[in-house]
mmCIF file of N, CA and C in Angstrom:
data_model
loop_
_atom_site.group_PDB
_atom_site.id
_atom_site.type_symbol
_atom_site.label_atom_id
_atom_site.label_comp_id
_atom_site.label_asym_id
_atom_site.label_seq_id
_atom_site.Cartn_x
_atom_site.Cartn_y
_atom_site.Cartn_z
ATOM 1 N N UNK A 1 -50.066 66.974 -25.206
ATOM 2 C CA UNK A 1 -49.073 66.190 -25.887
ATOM 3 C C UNK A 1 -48.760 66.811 -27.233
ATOM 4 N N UNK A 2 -49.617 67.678 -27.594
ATOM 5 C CA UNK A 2 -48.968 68.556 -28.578
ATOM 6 C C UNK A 2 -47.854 69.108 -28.932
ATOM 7 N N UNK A 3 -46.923 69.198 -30.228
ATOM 8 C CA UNK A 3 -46.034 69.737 -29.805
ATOM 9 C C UNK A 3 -44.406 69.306 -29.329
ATOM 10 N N UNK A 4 -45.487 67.847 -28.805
ATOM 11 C CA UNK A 4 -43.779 67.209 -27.561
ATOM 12 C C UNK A 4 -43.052 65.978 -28.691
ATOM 13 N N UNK A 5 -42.509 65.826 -28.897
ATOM 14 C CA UNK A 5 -41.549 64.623 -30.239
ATOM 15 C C UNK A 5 -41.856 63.648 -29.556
ATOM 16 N N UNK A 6 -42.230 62.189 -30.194
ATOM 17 C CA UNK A 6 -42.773 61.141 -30.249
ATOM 18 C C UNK A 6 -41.590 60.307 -29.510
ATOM 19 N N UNK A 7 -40.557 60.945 -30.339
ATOM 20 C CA UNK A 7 -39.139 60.198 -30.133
ATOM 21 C C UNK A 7 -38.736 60.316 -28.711
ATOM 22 N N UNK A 8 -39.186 61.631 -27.784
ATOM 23 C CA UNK A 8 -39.546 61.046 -26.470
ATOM 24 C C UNK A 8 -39.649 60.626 -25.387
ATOM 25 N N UNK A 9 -40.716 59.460 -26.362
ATOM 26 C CA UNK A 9 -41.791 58.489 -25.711
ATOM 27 C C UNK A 9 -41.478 56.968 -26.098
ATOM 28 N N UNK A 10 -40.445 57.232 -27.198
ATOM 29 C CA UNK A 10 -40.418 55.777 -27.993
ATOM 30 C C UNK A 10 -38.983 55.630 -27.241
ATOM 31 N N UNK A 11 -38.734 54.514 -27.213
ATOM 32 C CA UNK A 11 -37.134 54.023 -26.490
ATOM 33 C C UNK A 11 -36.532 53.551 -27.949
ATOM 34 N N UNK A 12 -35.525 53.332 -28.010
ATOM 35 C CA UNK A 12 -34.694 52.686 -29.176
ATOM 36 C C UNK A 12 -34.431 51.211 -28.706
ATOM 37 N N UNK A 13 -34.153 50.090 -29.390
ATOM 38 C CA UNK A 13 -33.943 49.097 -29.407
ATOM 39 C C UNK A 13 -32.091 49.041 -28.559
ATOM 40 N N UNK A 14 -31.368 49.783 -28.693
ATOM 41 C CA UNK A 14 -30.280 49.733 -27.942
ATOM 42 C C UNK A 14 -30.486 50.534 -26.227
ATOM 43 N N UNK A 15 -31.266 51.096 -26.211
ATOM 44 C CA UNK A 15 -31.447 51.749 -24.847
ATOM 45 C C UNK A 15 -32.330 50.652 -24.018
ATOM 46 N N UNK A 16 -33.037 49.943 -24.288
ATOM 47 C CA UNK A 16 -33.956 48.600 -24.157
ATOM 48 C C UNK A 16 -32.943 47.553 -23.253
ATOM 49 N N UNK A 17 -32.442 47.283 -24.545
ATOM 50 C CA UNK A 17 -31.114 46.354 -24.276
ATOM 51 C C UNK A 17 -30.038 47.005 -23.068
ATOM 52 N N UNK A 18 -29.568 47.997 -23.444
ATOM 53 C CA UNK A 18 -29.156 48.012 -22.255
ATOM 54 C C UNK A 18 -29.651 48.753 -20.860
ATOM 55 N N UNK A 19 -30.689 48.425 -20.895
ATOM 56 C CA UNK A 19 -31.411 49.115 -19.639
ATOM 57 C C UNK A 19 -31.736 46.918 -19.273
ATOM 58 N N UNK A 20 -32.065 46.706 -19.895
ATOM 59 C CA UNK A 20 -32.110 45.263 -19.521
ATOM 60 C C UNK A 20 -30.878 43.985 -18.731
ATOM 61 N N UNK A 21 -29.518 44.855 -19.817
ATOM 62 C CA UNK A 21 -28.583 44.323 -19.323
ATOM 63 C C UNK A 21 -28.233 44.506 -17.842
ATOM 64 N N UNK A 22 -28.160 45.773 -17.528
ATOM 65 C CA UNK A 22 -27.966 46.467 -16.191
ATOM 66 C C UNK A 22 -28.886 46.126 -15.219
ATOM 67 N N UNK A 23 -30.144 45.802 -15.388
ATOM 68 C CA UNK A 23 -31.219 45.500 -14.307
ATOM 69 C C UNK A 23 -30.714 44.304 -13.849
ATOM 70 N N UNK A 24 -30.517 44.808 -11.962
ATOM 71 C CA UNK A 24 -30.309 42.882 -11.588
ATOM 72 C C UNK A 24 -31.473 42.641 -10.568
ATOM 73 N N UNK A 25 -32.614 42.879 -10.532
ATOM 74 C CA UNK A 25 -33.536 42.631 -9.776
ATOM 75 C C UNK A 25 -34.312 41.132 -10.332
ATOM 76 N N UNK A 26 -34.279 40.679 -11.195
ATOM 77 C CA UNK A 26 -34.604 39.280 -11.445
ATOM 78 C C UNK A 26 -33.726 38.211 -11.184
ATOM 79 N N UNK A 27 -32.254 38.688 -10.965
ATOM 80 C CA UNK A 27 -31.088 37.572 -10.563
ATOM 81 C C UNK A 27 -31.514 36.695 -9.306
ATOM 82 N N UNK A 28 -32.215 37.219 -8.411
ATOM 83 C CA UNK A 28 -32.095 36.245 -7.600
ATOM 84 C C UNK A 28 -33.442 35.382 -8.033
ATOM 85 N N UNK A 29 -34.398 35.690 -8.156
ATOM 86 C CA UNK A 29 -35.753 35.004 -9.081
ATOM 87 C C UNK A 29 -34.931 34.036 -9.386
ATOM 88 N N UNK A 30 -34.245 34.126 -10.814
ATOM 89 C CA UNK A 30 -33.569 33.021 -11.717
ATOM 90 C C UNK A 30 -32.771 32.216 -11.426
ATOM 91 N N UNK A 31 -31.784 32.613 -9.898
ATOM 92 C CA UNK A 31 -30.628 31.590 -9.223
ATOM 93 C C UNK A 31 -32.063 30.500 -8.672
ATOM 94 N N UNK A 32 -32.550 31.093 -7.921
ATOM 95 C CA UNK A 32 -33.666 30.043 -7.350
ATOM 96 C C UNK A 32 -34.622 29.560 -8.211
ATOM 97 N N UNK A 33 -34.810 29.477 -9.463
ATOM 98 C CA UNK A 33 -35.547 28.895 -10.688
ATOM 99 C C UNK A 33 -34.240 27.720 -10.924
ATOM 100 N N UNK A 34 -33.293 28.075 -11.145
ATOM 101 C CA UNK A 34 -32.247 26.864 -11.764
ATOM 102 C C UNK A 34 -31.997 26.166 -10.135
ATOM 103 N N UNK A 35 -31.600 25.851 -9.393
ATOM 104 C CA UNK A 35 -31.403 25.706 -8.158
ATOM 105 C C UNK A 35 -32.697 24.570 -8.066
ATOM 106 N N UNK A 36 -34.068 24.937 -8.221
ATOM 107 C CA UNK A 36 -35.184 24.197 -8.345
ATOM 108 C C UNK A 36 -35.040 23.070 -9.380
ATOM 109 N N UNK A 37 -34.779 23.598 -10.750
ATOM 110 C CA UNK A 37 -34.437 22.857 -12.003
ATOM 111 C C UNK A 37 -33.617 21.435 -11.769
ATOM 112 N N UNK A 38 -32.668 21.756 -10.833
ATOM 113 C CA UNK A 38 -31.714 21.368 -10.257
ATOM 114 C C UNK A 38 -32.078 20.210 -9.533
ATOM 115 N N UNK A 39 -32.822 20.537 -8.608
ATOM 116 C CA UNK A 39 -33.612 19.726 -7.410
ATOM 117 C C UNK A 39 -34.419 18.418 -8.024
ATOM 118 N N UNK A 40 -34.890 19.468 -9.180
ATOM 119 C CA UNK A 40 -35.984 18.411 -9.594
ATOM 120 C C UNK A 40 -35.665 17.216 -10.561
ATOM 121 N N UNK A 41 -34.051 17.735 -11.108
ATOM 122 C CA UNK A 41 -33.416 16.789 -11.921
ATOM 123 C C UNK A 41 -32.746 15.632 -11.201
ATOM 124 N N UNK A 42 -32.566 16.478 -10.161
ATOM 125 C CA UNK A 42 -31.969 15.146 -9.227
ATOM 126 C C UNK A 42 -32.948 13.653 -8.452
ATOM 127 N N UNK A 43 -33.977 14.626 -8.152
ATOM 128 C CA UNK A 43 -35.185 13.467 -7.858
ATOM 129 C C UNK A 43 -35.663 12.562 -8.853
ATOM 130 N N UNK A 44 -36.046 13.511 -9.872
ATOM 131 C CA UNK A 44 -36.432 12.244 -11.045
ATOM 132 C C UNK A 44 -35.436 11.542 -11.132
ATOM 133 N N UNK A 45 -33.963 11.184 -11.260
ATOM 134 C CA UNK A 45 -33.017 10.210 -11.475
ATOM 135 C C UNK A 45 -33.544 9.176 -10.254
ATOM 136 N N UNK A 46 -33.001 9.753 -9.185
ATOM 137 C CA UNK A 46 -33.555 9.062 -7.756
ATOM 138 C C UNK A 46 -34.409 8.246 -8.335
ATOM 139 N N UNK A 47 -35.988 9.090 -7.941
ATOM 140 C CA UNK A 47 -36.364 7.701 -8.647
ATOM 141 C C UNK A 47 -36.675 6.963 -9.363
ATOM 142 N N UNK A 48 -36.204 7.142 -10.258
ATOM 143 C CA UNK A 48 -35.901 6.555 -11.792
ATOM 144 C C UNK A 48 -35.508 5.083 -11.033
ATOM 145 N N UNK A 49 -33.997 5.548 -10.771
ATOM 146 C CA UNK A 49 -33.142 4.516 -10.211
ATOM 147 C C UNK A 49 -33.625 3.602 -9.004
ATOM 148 N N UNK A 50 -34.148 4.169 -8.319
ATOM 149 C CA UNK A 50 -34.715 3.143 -6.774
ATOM 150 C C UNK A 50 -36.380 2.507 -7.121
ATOM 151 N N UNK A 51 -36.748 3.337 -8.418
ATOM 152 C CA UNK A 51 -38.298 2.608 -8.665
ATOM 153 C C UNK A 51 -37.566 1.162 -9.244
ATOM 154 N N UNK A 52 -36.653 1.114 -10.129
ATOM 155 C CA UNK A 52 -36.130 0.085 -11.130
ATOM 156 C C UNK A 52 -35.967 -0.896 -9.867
ATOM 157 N N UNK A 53 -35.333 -0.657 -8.597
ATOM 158 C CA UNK A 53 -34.783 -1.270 -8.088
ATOM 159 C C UNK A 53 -36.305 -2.229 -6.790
ATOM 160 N N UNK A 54 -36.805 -1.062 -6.331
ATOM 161 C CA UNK A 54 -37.999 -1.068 -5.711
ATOM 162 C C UNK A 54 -39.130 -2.248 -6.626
ATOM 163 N N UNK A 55 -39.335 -2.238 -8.166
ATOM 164 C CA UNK A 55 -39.763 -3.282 -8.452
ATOM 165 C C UNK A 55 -39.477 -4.089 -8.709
ATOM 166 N N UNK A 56 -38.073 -4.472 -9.111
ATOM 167 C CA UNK A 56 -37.737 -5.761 -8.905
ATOM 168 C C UNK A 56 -37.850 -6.650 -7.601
ATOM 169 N N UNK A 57 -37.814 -6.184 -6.460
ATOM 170 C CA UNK A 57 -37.990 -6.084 -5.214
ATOM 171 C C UNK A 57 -39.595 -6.918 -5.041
ATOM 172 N N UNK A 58 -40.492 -6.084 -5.033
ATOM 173 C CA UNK A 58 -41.660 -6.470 -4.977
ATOM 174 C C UNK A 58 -42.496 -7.806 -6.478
ATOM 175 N N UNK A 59 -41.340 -7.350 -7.570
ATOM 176 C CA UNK A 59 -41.943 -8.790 -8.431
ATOM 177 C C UNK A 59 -41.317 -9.766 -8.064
ATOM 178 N N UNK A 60 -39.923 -9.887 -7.214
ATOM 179 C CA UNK A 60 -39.219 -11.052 -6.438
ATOM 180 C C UNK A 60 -40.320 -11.937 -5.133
ATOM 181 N N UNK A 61 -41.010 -10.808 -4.742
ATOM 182 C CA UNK A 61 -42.024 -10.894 -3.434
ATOM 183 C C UNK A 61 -43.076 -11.528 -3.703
ATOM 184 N N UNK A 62 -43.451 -10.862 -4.757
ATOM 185 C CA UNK A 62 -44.876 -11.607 -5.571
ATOM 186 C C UNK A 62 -44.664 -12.572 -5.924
ATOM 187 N N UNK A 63 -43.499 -13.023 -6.614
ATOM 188 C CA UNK A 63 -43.288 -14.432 -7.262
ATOM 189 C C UNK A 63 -43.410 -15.745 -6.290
ATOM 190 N N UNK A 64 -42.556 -15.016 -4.858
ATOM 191 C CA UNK A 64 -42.340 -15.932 -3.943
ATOM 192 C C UNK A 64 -43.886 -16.597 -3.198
ATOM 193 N N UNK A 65 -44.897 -15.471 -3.390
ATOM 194 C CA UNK A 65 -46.022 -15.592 -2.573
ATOM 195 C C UNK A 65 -46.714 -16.673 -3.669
#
């Protein structure tokens, strides 16, 4: 390694960047990360909404018993 310029070995902060920009091998990773995000935002509402509904349900039941 004698001899050989440091500079190289070292990348620059703009060659980084765009070696990052150009890479699309994580795109599909990340469609199916939000897609999940997605999924999971929708269930918690669900049952957000049908628990609210689900116990009124069963404290109507209880009351009656």
């Amino acid at each position: 390694m004698q001899g050989v310029p440091i500079r190289r070995y070292v990348r620059t902060g703009a060659e980084c960047a765009r070696r990052f920009i150009s890479d699309r091998h994580g795109v599909t990773a990340i469609e199916y990360g939000l897609i999940a995000a997605l999924i999971a935002v929708v269930i918690v509402g669900a049952v957000t909404i049908v628990g609210t509904d689900l116990n009124a349900i069963f404290t109507t039941i209880g009351n009656d018993l």
